[in-house]
Amino acid sequence: MKTAFITGASSGIGRAAAVALGKAGFKLVLTGRRRERLEELARELADVPTHLLTFDVRDRAAVDAAVASLPAEFADVDVLINNAGNAHGLGPIQQGDPADWDAMLDGNVKGLLYVSRAILPAMTRRNSGHIINIGSIAGHETYANGNVYCASKAAVAALTKGMRLDLLPHHIRVAEVNPGAVETEFSEVRFKGDTQRAAGVYQGYEALRAEDVADLLAFMVTRPAHVNIAEVLILPAAQGAATVIRKE
Ligand SMILES: NC(=O)c1ccc[n+]([C@@H]2O[C@H](COP(=O)([O-])OP(=O)(O)OC[C@H]3O[C@@H](n4cnc5c(N)ncnc54)[C@H](OP(=O)(O)O)[C@@H]3O)[C@@H](O)[C@H]2O)c1
């Protein structure tokens, strides 16, 4: 049984990915800060072997300690899904809150690096592995008021390419999935708990569901070893560009 390590499994895309990869026959390492969410997910996954790790991806020592604590049966990670991340705020750069900038750059960029760096020795030693970074349409198309979030996802795009090149000699596949609008807790986090404003982001059209992205991830990680689906943009049919959405 192969092992998948999913960051941000307590909500949204990461949670749906856990369900989809569990169905696809993986055992799972599920991570996030909200322990009770992970426990509830593990209960739902009943027959799937799971191991839970609670840590903040921004805390390098905590990341290293969590990965070092993996029991032998979960330590040889075959698939790493770097999904943990969020947007914090949406507004002009001149009014930006530096605490939001820190949260996005430390979480979306450095967190991805810390987790990858901790997991990679188990992959390079075995010359085998598959890493999927969750980027965003925002990393490929900067939109007004998206400034630092877009920059953090542009960094994910650059890092994905760099990782693919550096890990090539080790037979490690590296890919990036770039969603458009997915209805998750993403907008609630971005708008700091303003549920009405968050709901407005998904009104008047059918946004992607987390399960739609999870289907894609399950497809990618079950391709034969010589196939790397290296970069995918996945959009709701009603979305034409980052901020262009056909509303009814
Ligand atoms: N929803 C969209 O429209 C959309 C579009 C493009 C890309 N994305 C990307 O998709 C990924 C998943 O987002 P989502 O839409 O599923 O949002 P979500 O429902 O808010 O889930 C975010 C997940 O990331 C975890 N996380 C956030 N910061 C963390 C930290 N510092 N340390 C550890 N875990 C952290 C959260 O867990 P805890 O809070 O329990 O720690 C949660 O499980 C993100 O990288 C996001 O940028 C989303």
Coordinates of C-alpha atoms and ligand atoms in Angstrom, one line a residue:
M1 CA 0.0 0.0 0.0
K2 CA 1.4 3.4 -1.0
T3 CA 1.5 6.3 1.4
A4 CA 0.2 9.8 0.7
F5 CA 1.1 12.8 2.9
I6 CA -1.5 15.6 2.5
T7 CA -1.1 19.0 4.1
G8 CA -4.2 21.0 4.9
A9 CA -6.3 17.9 5.2
S10 CA -8.6 19.5 7.8
S11 CA -10.7 21.4 5.2
G12 CA -11.6 21.9 1.6
I13 CA -9.4 20.5 -1.2
G14 CA -7.0 18.7 1.2
R15 CA -9.9 17.0 3.0
A16 CA -11.5 15.9 -0.3
A17 CA -8.1 14.7 -1.5
A18 CA -7.8 12.5 1.5
V19 CA -11.2 10.9 0.8
A20 CA -10.3 10.4 -2.9
L21 CA -6.8 9.0 -2.3
G22 CA -8.2 6.7 0.5
K23 CA -10.6 5.3 -2.1
A24 CA -7.8 4.9 -4.6
G25 CA -6.0 2.6 -2.1
F26 CA -3.5 4.9 -0.4
K27 CA -2.7 5.0 3.3
L28 CA -2.7 8.6 4.5
V29 CA -0.7 11.0 6.6
L30 CA -3.2 13.8 7.3
T31 CA -1.9 17.2 8.6
G32 CA -3.3 20.6 9.7
R33 CA -3.5 22.7 12.8
R34 CA -7.1 21.7 13.8
R35 CA -6.7 18.3 15.4
E36 CA -10.4 17.6 16.0
R37 CA -11.1 18.1 12.2
L38 CA -8.4 15.6 11.4
E39 CA -9.8 13.1 13.9
E40 CA -13.3 13.5 12.5
L41 CA -11.9 12.8 9.0
A42 CA -10.0 9.8 10.2
R43 CA -13.2 8.4 11.6
E44 CA -15.0 9.0 8.3
L45 CA -12.2 7.2 6.5
A46 CA -12.8 4.2 8.8
D47 CA -11.1 1.4 6.8
V48 CA -8.2 3.5 5.4
P49 CA -5.0 3.4 7.6
T50 CA -4.3 7.0 8.7
H51 CA -1.8 8.8 10.8
L52 CA -2.5 12.4 12.0
L53 CA 0.1 15.1 12.5
T54 CA -0.9 18.5 13.9
F55 CA 1.5 21.3 13.1
D56 CA 1.7 24.8 11.6
V57 CA 3.6 24.6 8.3
R58 CA 5.2 28.0 9.1
D59 CA 7.0 26.5 12.1
R60 CA 10.1 24.8 10.7
A61 CA 11.0 23.0 13.9
A62 CA 7.5 21.7 14.3
V63 CA 7.5 20.5 10.7
D64 CA 10.8 18.7 11.2
A65 CA 9.7 17.1 14.5
A66 CA 6.3 16.0 13.0
V67 CA 7.9 14.3 10.0
A68 CA 10.6 12.7 12.1
S69 CA 7.9 11.3 14.4
L70 CA 6.3 9.3 11.6
P71 CA 6.0 5.6 12.4
A72 CA 7.9 3.2 10.1
E73 CA 4.7 2.2 8.2
F74 CA 4.0 5.8 7.2
A75 CA 7.6 7.1 6.9
D76 CA 8.3 6.1 3.2
V77 CA 6.1 8.8 1.7
D78 CA 5.2 8.0 -2.0
V79 CA 3.0 11.0 -2.7
L80 CA 3.2 14.5 -1.1
I81 CA 0.4 16.9 -1.7
N82 CA 1.5 20.4 -0.7
N83 CA -2.0 21.9 -0.3
A84 CA -1.9 23.8 3.0
G85 CA -2.3 27.5 2.3
N86 CA -4.7 30.4 2.3
A87 CA -5.3 34.0 1.2
H88 CA -5.4 36.6 3.9
G89 CA -7.1 39.8 2.8
L90 CA -8.0 41.3 -0.6
G91 CA -7.1 44.9 -1.1
P92 CA -4.6 47.5 -2.5
I93 CA -1.0 47.0 -1.6
Q94 CA -0.8 50.4 -0.1
Q95 CA -3.4 49.4 2.5
G96 CA -2.0 45.9 3.0
D97 CA -1.5 44.5 6.4
P98 CA 2.0 43.2 6.8
A99 CA 0.7 40.4 9.2
D100 CA -1.4 39.1 6.3
W101 CA 1.7 39.3 4.0
D102 CA 3.7 37.2 6.5
A103 CA 0.9 34.7 6.8
M104 CA 0.8 34.2 3.1
L105 CA 4.5 34.1 2.3
D106 CA 5.4 32.1 5.4
G107 CA 2.5 29.6 4.9
N108 CA 2.1 29.3 1.1
V109 CA 5.8 29.5 0.2
K110 CA 8.0 28.7 3.1
G111 CA 5.6 26.2 4.6
L112 CA 5.7 24.3 1.3
L113 CA 9.5 24.4 1.3
Y114 CA 9.8 23.2 4.9
V115 CA 7.4 20.3 4.4
S116 CA 9.1 19.3 1.1
R117 CA 12.6 19.5 2.7
A118 CA 11.5 17.3 5.5
I119 CA 9.9 14.6 3.3
L120 CA 12.4 14.6 0.5
P121 CA 15.1 12.4 2.1
A122 CA 12.6 9.5 2.2
M123 CA 12.1 10.0 -1.6
T124 CA 15.6 10.7 -2.8
R125 CA 16.9 7.7 -0.8
R126 CA 14.5 5.4 -2.6
N127 CA 14.7 7.3 -6.0
S128 CA 10.9 7.4 -6.1
G129 CA 8.2 9.9 -5.3
H130 CA 5.5 12.2 -6.6
I131 CA 4.9 15.7 -5.4
I132 CA 1.9 17.8 -6.3
N133 CA 1.9 21.5 -5.3
I134 CA -1.4 23.2 -5.1
G135 CA -0.8 26.6 -6.8
S136 CA -3.6 28.7 -8.2
I137 CA -4.8 30.6 -11.2
A138 CA -3.6 33.5 -9.1
G139 CA 0.0 32.4 -9.5
H140 CA -0.3 32.7 -13.3
E141 CA -2.5 35.8 -13.6
T142 CA -2.1 38.7 -11.1
Y143 CA -5.4 40.3 -10.4
A144 CA -6.1 43.7 -8.9
N145 CA -5.9 43.6 -5.0
G146 CA -4.5 40.1 -5.1
N147 CA -0.9 41.3 -4.9
V148 CA 0.8 39.2 -2.2
Y149 CA -1.4 36.2 -2.5
C150 CA -0.7 36.2 -6.3
A151 CA 3.0 36.6 -5.5
S152 CA 2.9 33.6 -3.1
K153 CA 1.3 31.4 -5.7
A154 CA 3.7 32.7 -8.5
A155 CA 6.5 31.5 -6.1
V156 CA 4.8 28.1 -5.9
A157 CA 4.8 27.9 -9.8
A158 CA 8.6 28.8 -9.8
L159 CA 9.3 26.3 -7.1
T160 CA 7.4 23.6 -8.8
K161 CA 9.6 24.0 -11.9
G162 CA 12.8 24.2 -9.8
M163 CA 11.9 21.1 -7.8
R164 CA 11.0 19.2 -11.0
L165 CA 14.5 19.9 -12.4
D166 CA 16.4 19.2 -9.3
L167 CA 14.6 16.0 -8.5
L168 CA 14.8 14.6 -12.0
P169 CA 17.9 12.5 -11.3
H170 CA 15.9 10.9 -8.4
H171 CA 12.9 9.8 -10.5
I172 CA 10.6 12.1 -8.5
R173 CA 7.7 13.5 -10.4
V174 CA 6.8 17.1 -9.5
A175 CA 3.5 18.7 -10.6
E176 CA 1.4 21.7 -10.0
V177 CA -2.4 21.9 -9.9
N178 CA -3.9 25.4 -10.3
P179 CA -7.5 25.8 -9.4
G180 CA -9.8 28.7 -10.2
A181 CA -12.7 29.3 -7.8
V182 CA -13.4 26.4 -5.5
E183 CA -16.1 26.7 -2.8
T184 CA -14.2 25.8 0.4
E185 CA -13.4 27.8 3.6
F186 CA -10.9 29.7 1.5
S187 CA -13.0 32.9 1.3
E188 CA -14.0 32.7 4.9
V189 CA -10.3 32.8 5.8
R190 CA -9.5 35.5 3.2
F191 CA -12.3 37.7 4.6
K192 CA -11.5 36.9 8.3
G193 CA -14.7 35.1 9.2
D194 CA -17.1 37.4 7.2
T195 CA -19.3 34.6 6.1
Q196 CA -21.7 36.8 4.1
R197 CA -18.8 38.3 2.0
A198 CA -17.3 34.9 1.6
A199 CA -20.6 33.4 0.4
G200 CA -20.9 36.2 -2.2
V201 CA -17.7 34.9 -4.0
Y202 CA -19.6 31.8 -5.0
Q203 CA -23.0 33.3 -5.7
G204 CA -24.6 33.3 -9.2
Y205 CA -22.6 30.5 -10.8
E206 CA -21.5 27.0 -10.0
A207 CA -18.0 27.1 -8.5
L208 CA -15.8 24.0 -8.4
R209 CA -16.3 21.7 -5.4
A210 CA -13.3 20.5 -3.5
E211 CA -14.2 17.0 -4.8
D212 CA -13.7 18.1 -8.4
V213 CA -10.0 19.0 -7.6
A214 CA -9.6 15.8 -5.6
D215 CA -10.8 13.7 -8.6
L216 CA -8.0 15.3 -10.6
L217 CA -5.4 14.6 -7.9
A218 CA -6.5 11.0 -7.6
F219 CA -6.2 10.6 -11.4
M220 CA -2.7 12.2 -11.4
V221 CA -1.3 10.0 -8.7
T222 CA -2.6 6.8 -10.3
R223 CA -0.9 7.3 -13.7
P224 CA 1.9 4.9 -14.6
A225 CA 5.3 5.8 -13.3
H226 CA 6.5 7.2 -16.7
V227 CA 3.7 9.7 -16.8
N228 CA 3.9 13.1 -15.1
I229 CA 0.9 15.4 -15.6
A230 CA 3.0 18.3 -14.8
E231 CA 0.7 21.3 -14.8
V232 CA -3.1 21.6 -14.8
L233 CA -5.4 24.7 -14.7
I234 CA -8.8 23.6 -13.4
L235 CA -11.7 26.1 -13.6
P236 CA -15.4 26.1 -13.1
A237 CA -17.0 26.2 -16.6
A238 CA -18.3 29.7 -15.7
Q239 CA -14.8 31.1 -15.1
G240 CA -12.9 32.6 -18.0
A241 CA -10.0 34.2 -16.1
A242 CA -9.1 35.0 -12.5
T243 CA -11.8 37.6 -12.0
V244 CA -14.0 37.0 -15.1
I245 CA -17.0 34.9 -14.1
R246 CA -20.2 34.4 -16.0
K247 CA -23.0 34.9 -13.5
E248 CA -26.7 34.0 -14.1
Ligands
LIG1 N1 -10.6 27.7 -2.8 C1 -10.1 28.3 -3.9 O1 -10.8 29.0 -4.7 C2 -8.6 28.0 -4.3 C3 -8.2 28.4 -5.6 C4 -6.9 28.2 -5.9 C5 -6.0 27.7 -5.0 N2 -6.4 27.3 -3.8 C6 -5.4 26.7 -2.9 O2 -5.9 25.5 -2.4 C7 -5.3 25.2 -1.2 C8 -6.3 24.7 -0.2 O3 -7.3 25.7 0.1 P1 -8.8 25.4 0.3 O4 -9.5 26.2 -0.8 O5 -9.1 24.0 0.5 O6 -9.1 26.3 1.6 P2 -9.5 25.9 3.1 O7 -10.8 25.2 3.1 O8 -9.4 27.2 3.9 O9 -8.3 24.9 3.5 C9 -7.0 25.3 3.8 C10 -6.2 24.2 4.5 O10 -4.9 24.6 4.7 C11 -4.5 24.4 6.1 N3 -3.6 25.5 6.5 C12 -3.7 26.8 6.2 N4 -2.7 27.5 6.8 C13 -1.9 26.5 7.5 C14 -0.8 26.6 8.3 N5 -0.2 27.7 8.6 N6 -0.3 25.4 8.8 C15 -0.9 24.3 8.6 N7 -2.0 24.1 7.8 C16 -2.5 25.2 7.3 C17 -5.9 24.5 6.8 O11 -5.8 23.7 8.0 P3 -5.8 24.3 9.5 O12 -6.6 25.6 9.5 O13 -6.5 23.2 10.3 O14 -4.4 24.4 9.9 C18 -6.8 23.9 5.9 O15 -6.8 22.5 6.0 C19 -4.6 26.4 -0.7 O16 -3.2 26.3 -1.0 C20 -5.2 27.5 -1.6 O17 -4.4 28.6 -1.8 C21 -7.7 27.5 -3.4

